[in-house]
Short mmCIF file of C-alpha atoms and ligand atoms in Angstrom, two decimals:
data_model
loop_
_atom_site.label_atom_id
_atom_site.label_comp_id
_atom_site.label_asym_id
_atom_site.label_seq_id
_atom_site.Cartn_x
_atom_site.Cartn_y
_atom_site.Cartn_z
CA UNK P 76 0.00 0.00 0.00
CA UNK P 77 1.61 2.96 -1.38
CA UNK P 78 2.64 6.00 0.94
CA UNK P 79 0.30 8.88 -0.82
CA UNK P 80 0.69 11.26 2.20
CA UNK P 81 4.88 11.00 1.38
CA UNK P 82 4.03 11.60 -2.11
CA UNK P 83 1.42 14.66 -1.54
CA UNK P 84 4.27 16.16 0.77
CA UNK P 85 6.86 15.67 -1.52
CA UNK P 86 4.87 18.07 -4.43
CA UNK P 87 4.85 22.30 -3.77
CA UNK P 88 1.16 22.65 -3.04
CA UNK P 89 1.53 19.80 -0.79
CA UNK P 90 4.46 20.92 1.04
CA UNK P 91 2.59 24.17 1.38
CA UNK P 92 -0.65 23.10 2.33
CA UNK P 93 0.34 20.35 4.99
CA UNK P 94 3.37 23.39 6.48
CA UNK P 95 -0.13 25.59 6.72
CA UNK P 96 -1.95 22.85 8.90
CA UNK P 97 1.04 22.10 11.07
CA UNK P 98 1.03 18.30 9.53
CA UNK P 99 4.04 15.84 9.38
CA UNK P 100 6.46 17.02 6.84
CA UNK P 101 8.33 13.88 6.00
CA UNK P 102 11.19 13.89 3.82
CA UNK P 103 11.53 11.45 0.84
CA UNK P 104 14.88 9.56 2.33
CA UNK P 105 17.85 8.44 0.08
CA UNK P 106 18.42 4.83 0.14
CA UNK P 107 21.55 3.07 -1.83
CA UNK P 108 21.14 2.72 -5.07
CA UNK P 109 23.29 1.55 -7.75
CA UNK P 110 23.82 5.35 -9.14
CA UNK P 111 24.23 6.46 -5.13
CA UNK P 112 25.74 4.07 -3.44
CA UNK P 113 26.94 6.92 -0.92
CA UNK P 114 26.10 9.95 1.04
CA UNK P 115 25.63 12.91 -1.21
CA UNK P 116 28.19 15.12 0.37
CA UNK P 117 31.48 15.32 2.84
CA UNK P 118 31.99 14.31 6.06
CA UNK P 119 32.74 16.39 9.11
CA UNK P 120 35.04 15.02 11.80
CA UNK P 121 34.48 16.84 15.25
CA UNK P 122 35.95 16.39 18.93
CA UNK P 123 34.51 17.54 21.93
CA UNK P 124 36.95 17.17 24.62
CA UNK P 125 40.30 15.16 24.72
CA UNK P 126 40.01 12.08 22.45
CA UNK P 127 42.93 8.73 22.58
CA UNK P 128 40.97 7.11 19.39
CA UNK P 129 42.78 7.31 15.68
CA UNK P 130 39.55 7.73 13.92
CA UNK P 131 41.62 8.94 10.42
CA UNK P 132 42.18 5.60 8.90
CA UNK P 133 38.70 4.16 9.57
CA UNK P 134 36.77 7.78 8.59
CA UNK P 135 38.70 7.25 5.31
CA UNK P 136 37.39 4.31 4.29
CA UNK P 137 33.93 5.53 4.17
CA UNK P 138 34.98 7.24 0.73
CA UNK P 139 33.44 11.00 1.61
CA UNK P 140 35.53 14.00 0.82
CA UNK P 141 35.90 15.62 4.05
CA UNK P 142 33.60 18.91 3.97
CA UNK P 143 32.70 22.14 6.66
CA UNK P 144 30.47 23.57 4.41
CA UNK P 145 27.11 21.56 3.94
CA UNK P 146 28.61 18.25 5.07
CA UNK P 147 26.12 14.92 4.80
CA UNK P 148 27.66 12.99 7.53
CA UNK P 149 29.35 14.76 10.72
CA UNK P 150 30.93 12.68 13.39
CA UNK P 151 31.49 14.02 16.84
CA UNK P 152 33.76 12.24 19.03
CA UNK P 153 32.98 12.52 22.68
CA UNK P 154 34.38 9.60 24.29
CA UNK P 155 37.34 12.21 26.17
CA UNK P 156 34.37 13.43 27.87
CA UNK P 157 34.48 12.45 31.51
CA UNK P 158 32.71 14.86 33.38
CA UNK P 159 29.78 17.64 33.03
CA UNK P 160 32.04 20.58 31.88
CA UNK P 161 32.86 18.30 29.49
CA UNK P 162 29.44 18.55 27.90
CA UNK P 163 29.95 21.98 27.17
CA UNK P 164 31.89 21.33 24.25
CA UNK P 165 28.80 19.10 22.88
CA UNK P 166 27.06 22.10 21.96
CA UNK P 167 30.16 24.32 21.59
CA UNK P 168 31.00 21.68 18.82
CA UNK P 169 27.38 20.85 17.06
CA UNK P 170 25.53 23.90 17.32
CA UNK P 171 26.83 25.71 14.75
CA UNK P 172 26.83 23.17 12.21
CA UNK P 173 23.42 20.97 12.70
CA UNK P 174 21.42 23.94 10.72
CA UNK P 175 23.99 22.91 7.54
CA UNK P 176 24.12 19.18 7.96
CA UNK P 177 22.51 18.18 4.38
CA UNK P 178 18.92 16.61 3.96
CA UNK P 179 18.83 12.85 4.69
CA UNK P 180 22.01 13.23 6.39
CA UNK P 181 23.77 11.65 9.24
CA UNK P 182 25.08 12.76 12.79
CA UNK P 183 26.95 9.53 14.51
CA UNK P 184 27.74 10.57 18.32
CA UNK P 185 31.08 8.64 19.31
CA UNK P 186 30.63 8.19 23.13
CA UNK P 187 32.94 5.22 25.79
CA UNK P 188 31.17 2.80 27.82
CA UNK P 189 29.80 3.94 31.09
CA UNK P 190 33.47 4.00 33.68
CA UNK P 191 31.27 1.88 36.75
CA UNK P 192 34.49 3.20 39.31
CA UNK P 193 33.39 6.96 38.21
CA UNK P 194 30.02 8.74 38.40
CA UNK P 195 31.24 11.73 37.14
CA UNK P 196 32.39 10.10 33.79
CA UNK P 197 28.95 7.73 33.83
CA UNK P 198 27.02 10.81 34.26
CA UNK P 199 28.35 12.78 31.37
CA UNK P 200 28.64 9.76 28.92
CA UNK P 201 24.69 8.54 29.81
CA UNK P 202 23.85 11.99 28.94
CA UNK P 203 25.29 12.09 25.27
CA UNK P 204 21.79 9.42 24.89
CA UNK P 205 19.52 11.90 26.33
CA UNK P 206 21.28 14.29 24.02
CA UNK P 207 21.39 11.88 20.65
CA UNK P 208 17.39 10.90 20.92
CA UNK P 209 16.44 14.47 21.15
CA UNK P 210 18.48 15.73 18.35
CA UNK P 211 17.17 12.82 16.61
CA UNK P 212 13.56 14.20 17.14
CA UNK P 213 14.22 17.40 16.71
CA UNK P 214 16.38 17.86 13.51
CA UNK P 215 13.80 16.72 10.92
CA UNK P 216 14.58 16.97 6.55
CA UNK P 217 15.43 13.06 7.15
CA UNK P 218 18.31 13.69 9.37
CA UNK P 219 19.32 11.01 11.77
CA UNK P 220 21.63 10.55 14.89
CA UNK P 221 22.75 7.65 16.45
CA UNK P 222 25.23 7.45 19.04
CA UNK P 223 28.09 4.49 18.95
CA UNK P 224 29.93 3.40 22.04
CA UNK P 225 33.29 2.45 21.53
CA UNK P 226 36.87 2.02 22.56
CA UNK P 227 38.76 0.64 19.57
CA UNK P 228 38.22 2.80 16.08
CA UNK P 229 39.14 -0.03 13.91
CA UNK P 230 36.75 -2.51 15.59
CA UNK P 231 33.74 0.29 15.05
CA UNK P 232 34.62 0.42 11.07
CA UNK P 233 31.54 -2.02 9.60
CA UNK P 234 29.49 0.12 12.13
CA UNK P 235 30.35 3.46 11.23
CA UNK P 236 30.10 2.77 7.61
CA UNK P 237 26.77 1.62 7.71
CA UNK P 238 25.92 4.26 9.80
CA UNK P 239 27.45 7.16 7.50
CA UNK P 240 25.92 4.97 4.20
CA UNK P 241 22.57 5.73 2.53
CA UNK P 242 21.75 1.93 3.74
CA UNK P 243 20.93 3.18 7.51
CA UNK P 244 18.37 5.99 6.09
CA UNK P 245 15.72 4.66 8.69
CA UNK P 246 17.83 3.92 11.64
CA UNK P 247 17.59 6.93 13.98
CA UNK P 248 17.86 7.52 17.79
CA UNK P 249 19.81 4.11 18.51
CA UNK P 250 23.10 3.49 20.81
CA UNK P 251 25.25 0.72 19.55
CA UNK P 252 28.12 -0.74 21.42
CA UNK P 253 30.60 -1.95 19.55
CA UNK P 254 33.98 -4.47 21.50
CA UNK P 255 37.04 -4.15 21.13
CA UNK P 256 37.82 -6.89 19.22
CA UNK P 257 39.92 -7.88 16.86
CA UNK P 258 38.11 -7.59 13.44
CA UNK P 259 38.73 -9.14 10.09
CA UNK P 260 38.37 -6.40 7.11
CA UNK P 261 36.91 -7.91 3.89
CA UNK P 262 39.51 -7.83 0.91
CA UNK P 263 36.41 -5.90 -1.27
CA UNK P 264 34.58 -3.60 1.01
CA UNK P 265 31.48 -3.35 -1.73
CA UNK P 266 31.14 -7.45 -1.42
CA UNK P 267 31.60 -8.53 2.01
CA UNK P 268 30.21 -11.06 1.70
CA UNK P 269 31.34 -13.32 -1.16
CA UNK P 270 32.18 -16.61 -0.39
CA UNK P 271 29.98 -16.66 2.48
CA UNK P 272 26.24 -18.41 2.56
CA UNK P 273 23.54 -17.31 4.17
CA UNK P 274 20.44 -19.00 5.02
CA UNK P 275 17.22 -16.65 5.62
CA UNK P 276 13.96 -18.13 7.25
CA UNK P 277 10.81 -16.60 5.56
CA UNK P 278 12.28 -15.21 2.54
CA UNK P 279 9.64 -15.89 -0.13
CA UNK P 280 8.52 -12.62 0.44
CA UNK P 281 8.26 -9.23 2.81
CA UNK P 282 11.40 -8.33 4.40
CA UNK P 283 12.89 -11.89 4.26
CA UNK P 284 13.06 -11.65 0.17
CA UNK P 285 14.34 -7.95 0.86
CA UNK P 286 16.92 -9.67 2.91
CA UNK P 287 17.88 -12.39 0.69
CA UNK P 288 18.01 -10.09 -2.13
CA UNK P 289 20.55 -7.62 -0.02
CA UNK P 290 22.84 -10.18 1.40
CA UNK P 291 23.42 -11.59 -2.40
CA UNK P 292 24.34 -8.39 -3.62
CA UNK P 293 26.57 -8.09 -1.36
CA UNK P 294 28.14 -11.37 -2.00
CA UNK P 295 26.56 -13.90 -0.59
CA UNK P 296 25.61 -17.40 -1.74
CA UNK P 297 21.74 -17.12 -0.70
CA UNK P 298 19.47 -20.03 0.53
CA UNK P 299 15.49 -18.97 0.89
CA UNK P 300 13.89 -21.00 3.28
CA UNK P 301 9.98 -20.65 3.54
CA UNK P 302 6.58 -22.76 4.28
CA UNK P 303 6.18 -25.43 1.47
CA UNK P 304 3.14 -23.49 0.59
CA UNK P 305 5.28 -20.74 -0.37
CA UNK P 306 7.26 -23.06 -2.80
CA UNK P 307 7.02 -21.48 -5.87
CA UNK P 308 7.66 -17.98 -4.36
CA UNK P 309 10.68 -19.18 -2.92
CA UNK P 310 11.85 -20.90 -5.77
CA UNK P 311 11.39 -17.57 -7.81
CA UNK P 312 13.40 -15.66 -5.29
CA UNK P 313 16.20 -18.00 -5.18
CA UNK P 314 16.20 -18.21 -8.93
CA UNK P 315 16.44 -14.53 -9.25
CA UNK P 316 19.31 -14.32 -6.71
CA UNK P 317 21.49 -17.23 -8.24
CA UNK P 318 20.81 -18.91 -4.48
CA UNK P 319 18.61 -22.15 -3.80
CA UNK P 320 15.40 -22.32 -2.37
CA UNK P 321 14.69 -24.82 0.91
CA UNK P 322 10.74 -25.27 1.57
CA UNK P 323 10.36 -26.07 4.90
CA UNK P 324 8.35 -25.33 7.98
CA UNK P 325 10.29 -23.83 10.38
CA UNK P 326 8.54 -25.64 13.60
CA UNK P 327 9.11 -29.20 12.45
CA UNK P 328 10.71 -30.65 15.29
CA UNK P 329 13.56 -31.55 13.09
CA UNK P 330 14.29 -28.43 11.48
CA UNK P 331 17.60 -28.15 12.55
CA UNK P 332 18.64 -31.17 11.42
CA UNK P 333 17.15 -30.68 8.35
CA UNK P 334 18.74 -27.33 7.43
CA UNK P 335 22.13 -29.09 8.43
CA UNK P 336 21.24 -32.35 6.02
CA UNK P 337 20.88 -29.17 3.53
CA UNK P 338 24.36 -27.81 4.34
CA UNK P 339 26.99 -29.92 4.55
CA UNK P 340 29.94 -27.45 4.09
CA UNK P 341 28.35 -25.51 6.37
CA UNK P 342 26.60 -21.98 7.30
CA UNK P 343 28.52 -18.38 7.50
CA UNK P 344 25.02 -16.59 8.29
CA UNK P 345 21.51 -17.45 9.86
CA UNK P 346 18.88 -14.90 9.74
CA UNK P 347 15.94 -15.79 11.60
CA UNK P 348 13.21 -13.57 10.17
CA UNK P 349 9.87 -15.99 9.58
CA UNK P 350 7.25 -14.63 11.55
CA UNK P 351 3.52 -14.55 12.03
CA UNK P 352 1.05 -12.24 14.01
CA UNK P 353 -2.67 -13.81 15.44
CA UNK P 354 -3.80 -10.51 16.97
CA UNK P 355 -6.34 -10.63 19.52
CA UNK P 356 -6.58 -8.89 23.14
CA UNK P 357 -5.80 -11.71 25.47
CA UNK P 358 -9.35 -11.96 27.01
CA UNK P 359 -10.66 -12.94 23.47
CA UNK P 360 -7.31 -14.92 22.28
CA UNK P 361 -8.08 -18.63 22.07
CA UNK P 362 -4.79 -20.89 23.43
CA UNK P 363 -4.25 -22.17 19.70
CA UNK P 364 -3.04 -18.03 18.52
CA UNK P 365 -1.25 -18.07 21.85
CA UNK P 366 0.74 -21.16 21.02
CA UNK P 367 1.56 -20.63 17.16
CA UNK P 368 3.27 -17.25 17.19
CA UNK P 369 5.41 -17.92 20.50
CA UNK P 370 6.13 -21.15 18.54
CA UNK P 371 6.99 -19.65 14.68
CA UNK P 372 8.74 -16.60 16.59
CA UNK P 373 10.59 -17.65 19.28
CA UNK P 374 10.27 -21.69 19.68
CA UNK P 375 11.70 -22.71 16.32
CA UNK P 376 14.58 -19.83 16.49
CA UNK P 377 15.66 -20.99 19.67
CA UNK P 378 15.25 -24.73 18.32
CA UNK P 379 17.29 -24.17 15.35
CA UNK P 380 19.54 -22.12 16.61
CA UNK P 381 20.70 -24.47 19.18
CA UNK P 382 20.55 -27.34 16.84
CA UNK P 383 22.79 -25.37 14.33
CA UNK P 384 25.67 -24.75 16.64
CA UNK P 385 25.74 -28.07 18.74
CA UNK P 386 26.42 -30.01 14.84
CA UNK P 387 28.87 -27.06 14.07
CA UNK P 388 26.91 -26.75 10.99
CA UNK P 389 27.38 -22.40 11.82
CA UNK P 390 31.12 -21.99 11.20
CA UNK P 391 33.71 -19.72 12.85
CA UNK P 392 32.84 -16.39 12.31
CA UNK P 393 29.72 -16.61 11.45
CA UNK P 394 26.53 -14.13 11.97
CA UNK P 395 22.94 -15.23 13.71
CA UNK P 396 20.45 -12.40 13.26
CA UNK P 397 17.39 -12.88 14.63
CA UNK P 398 14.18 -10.20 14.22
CA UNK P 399 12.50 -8.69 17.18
CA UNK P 400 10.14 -5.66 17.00
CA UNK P 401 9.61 -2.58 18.57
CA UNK P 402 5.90 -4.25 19.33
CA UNK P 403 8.26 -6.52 21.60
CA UNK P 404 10.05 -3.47 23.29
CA UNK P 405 6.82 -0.96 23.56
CA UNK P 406 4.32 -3.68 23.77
CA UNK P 407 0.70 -3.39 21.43
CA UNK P 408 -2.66 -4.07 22.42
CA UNK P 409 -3.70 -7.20 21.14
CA UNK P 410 -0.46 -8.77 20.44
CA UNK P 411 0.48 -10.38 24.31
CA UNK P 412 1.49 -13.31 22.02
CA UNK P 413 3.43 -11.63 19.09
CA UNK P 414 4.73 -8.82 21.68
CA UNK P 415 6.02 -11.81 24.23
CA UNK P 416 7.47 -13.47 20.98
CA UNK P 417 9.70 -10.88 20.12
CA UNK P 418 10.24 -9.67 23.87
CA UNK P 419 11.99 -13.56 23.81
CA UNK P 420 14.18 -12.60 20.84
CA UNK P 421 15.91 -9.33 22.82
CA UNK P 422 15.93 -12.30 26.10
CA UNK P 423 17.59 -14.80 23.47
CA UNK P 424 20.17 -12.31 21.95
CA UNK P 425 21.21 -10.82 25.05
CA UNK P 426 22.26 -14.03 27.38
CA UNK P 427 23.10 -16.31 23.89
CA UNK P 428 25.50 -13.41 22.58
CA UNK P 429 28.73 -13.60 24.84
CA UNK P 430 28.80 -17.25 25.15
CA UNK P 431 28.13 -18.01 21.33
CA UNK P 432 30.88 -15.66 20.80
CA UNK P 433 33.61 -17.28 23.16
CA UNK P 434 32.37 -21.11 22.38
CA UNK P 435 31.62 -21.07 18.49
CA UNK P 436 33.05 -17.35 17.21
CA UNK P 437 29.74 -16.66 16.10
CA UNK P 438 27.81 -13.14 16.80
CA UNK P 439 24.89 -13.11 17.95
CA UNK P 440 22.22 -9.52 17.49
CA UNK P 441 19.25 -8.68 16.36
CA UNK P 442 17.23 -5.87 14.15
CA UNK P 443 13.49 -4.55 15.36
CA UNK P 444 11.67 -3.23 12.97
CA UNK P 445 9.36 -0.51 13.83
CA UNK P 446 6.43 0.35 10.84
CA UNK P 447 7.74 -1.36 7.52
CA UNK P 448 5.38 -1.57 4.59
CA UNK P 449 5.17 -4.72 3.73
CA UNK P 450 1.72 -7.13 3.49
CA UNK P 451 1.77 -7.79 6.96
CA UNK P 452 1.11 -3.65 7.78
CA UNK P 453 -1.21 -3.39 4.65
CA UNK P 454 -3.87 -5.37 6.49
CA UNK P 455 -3.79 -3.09 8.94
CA UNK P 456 -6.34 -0.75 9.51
CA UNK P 457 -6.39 2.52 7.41
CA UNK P 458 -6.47 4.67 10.73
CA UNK P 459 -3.91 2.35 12.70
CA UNK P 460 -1.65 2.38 9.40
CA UNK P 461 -1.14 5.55 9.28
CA UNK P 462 -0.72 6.55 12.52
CA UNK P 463 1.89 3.51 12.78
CA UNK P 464 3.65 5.24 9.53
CA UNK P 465 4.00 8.92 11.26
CA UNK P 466 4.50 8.07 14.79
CA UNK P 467 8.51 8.17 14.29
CA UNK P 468 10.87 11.23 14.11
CA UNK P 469 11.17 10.59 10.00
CA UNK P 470 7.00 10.61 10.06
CA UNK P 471 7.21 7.58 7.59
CA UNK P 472 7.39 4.18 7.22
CA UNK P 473 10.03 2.09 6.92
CA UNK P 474 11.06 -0.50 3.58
CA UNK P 475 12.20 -3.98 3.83
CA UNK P 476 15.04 -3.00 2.51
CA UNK P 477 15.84 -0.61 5.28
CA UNK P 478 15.69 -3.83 7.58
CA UNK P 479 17.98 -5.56 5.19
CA UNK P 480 20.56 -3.24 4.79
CA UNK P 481 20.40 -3.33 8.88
CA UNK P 482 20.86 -6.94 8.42
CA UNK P 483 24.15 -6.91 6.51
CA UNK P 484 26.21 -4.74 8.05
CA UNK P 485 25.49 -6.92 11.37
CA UNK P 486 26.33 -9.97 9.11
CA UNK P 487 29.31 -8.38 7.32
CA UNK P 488 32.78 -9.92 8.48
CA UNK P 489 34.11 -6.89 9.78
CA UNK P 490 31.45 -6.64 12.42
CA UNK P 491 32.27 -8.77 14.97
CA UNK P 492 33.11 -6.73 18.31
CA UNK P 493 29.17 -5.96 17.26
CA UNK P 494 27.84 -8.56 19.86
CA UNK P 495 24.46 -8.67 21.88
CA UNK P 496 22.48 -5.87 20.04
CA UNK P 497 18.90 -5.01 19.67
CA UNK P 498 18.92 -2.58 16.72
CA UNK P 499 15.90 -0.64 16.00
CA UNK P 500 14.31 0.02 12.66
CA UNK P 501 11.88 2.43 13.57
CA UNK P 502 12.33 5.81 12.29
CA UNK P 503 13.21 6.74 15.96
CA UNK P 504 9.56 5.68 16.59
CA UNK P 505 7.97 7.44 19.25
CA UNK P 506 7.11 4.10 21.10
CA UNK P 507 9.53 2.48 23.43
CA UNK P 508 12.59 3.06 24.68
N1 NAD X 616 6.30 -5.58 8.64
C1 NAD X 616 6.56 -4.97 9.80
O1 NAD X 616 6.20 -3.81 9.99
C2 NAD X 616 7.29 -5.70 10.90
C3 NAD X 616 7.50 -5.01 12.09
C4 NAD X 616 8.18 -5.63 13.12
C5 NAD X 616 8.65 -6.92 12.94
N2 NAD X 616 8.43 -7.59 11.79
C6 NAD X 616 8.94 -8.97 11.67
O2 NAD X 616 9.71 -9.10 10.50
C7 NAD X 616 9.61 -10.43 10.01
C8 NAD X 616 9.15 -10.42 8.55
O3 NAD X 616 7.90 -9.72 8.47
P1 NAD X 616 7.14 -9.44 7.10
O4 NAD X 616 6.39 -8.17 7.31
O5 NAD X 616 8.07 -9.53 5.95
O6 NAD X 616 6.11 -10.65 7.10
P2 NAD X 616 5.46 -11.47 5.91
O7 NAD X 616 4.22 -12.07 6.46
O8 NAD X 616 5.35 -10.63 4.66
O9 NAD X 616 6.55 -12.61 5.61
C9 NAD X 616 6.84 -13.61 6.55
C10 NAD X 616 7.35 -14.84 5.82
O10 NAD X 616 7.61 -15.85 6.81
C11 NAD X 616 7.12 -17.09 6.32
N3 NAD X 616 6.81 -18.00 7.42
C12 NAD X 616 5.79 -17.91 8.32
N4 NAD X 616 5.77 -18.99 9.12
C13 NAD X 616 6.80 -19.79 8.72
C14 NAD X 616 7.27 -21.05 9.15
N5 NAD X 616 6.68 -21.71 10.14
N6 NAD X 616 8.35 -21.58 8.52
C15 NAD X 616 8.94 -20.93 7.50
N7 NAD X 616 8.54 -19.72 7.04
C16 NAD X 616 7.47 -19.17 7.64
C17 NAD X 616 5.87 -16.71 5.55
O11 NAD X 616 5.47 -17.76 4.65
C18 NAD X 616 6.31 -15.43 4.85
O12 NAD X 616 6.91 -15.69 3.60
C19 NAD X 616 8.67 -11.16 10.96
O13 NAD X 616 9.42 -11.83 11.95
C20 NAD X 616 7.88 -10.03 11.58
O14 NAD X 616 7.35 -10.39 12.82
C21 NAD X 616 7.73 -7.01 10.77
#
């Protein structure tokens, strides 16, 4: 279902008319595309307070010309900070450049991890979040900010990338900590993937097929799993991508084993994105609605997931991405099931990442979408729809594709010190955290 509200906004007597009636005004974002697969303009490197971090080398490989004048990406390192006075330099340092940061551009906040022997340095890092989610709601023309916590600049490289790359367009108001380990750069930075497979759950269509399609243009060898009802769909997919299609059911007890039977050389990256809703409030939901979605979105991930690392079939290195939602984080009347689902994904990602990590060298995160048009948000009610669509800080709706591109930077080689996250894909919606 087509966004006619962005379109009427994006013509002069709708600009004018919705400016007059104090409406959204949301800007038509720029996502990669083969003719832009960058920013469209420089990048401005900033430092409030005293920073140890070479950022140089890692700045330079995101390929923008550095630029004061209308820059489209401006990074602002404040991990020196350590105490309030500190903060002063925040503003000193972005105030009189956020007014000429370019349309559908990016801010990326550089902050350190919270120091638990100093409350000083705590306070003043905690508040760069306050200070990144209001800037983030505030600075409108499809501007984002995002703050990163790091201590290693080379470890943060996949990150910062995607963040200062048309591909994050709809990721906005979101603090990512990134290790400090060591990290493997890919030999072709605009391929990360090749000779890697990936194997994505629900991929005959939505955001799954998004993701398949994303992942194999970035290299990878694709495998589109889906219901065998969805066959043909996922046949047509996997034809298209030059990957192979695996109908399946992802809640057969042996799926695991089956997937593994499927992939004897192995597994590089699993994205767990099949998912279902049965809304109904939980005095009228019957135990059969309860049971399916817990066990299509949370059962069969943890199922498979466990069964693909016990038989090693998930190699060193490799990438688990599993797909919460901000319905899981904010909670939604009439989705106790589908909201406890996804609630179990964050539970899964959080207490599975470290160890995964140390036993099997495998990362584990996840993305959460927020309002992506897709058919599951079609057949939602006009009135719900669109007030799902402009509840966010870029007063749209998200595209598969902006949960895909999410998707491969967290599966790209170079991110793993990127361990353990819940990323949202929400516009900066203005539900949740
Ligand atoms: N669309 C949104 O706004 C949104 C928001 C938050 C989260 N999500 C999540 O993103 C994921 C994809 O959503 P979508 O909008 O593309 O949905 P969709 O309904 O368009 O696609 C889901 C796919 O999963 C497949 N699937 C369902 N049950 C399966 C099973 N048992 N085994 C194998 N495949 C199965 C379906 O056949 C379908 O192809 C889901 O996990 C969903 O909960 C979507």
């Amino acid at each position: 279902m087509a966004d006619r509200y962005l379109s009427f906004t994006g013509t002069a007597p709708g600009r004018f008319l919705t400016r007059r009636l104090g409406l959204p005004q949301p800007a038509a974002l720029k996502r990669w595309s083969p003719e832009r697969p960058d920013l469209d303009g420089g990048l401005l490197h900033l430092t409030a307070g005293k920073s140890d971090l070479d950022l140089a080398p890692v700045l330079a490989r995101t390929g923008l010309p550095s630029d004061d004048g209308h820059p489209a990406a401006v990074v602002l390192d404040a991990t020196g900070i350590r105490d309030v006075e500190g903060l002063t330099d925040v503003h000193a340092a972005l105030h009189p450049v956020v007014r000429s940061v370019a349309a559908s551009g990016r801010i990326v906040v550089l902050g350190a991890p919270l120091d638990p022997a100093d409350h000083h340095q705590a306070a003043a890092q905690q508040a760069l979040e306050g200070f990144t989610r209001s800037l983030g709601k505030e600075i409108g023309r499809g501007r984002t900010v995002n703050l990163v916590r790091l201590t290693d600049a080379p470890a943060a490289g996949s990150t910062l990338r995607f963040l200062l790359s048309p591909g994050s367009a709809y990721v906005s108001g979101q603090v990512i900590e990134v290790g400090a380990q060591q990290v493997t750069a890919p030999a072709d930075w605009t391929r990360p993937l090749a000779g890697r497979t990936a194997l994505i759950t629900g991929a005959a269509r939505g955001i799954g097929e998004a993701v398949a399609e994303t992942l194999a243009r970035h290299g990878a060898e694709v495998v589109v799993l889906d219901v065998p009802q969805a066959e043909a769909d996922a046949r047509r997919v996997a034809e298209r991508l030059g990957g192979t299609a695996l109908p399946l059911d992802i809640t057969a007890a042996d799926a695991g084993t089956r997937i593994a039977e499927a992939l004897p050389e192995g597994l590089d990256i699993l994205i767990h994105n099949a998912g279902i809703t049965r809304d109904r409030r939980l005095v009228n939901m019957p135990a059969d609605r309860w049971t399916s979605v817990l066990e299509v979105n949370l059962a069969s991930v943890l199922r498979t997931t466990d069964a693909l690392l016990a038989a090693g079939t998930l190699r060193r290195g490799g990438r688990i991405v599993a797909t919460a939602s901000i319905a899981g984080i904010a909670g939604n009347a009439g989705q106790t099931n589908y909201g406890a689902s996804k609630a179990g994904i964050t539970g899964l990602v959080r207490s599975l990442a470290p160890r995964a990590l140390a036993d099997h060298g495998v990362t584990v995160n996840a993305v959460a979408p927020g309002f992506i048009e897709t058919k599951m948000t079609a057949a939602v009610p006009l009135f719900i729809r669109e007030a799902g669509r402009r509840m966010n800080s870029l007063a749209q709706g998200g595209l598969p594709v902006d949960v895909a591109e999410t998707t491969a930077w967290l599966a790209h080689p170079a991110s793993g010190a990127v361990n353990g996250q819940v990323v949202r894909v929400c516009g900066q919606s203005l539900l949740g955290a």
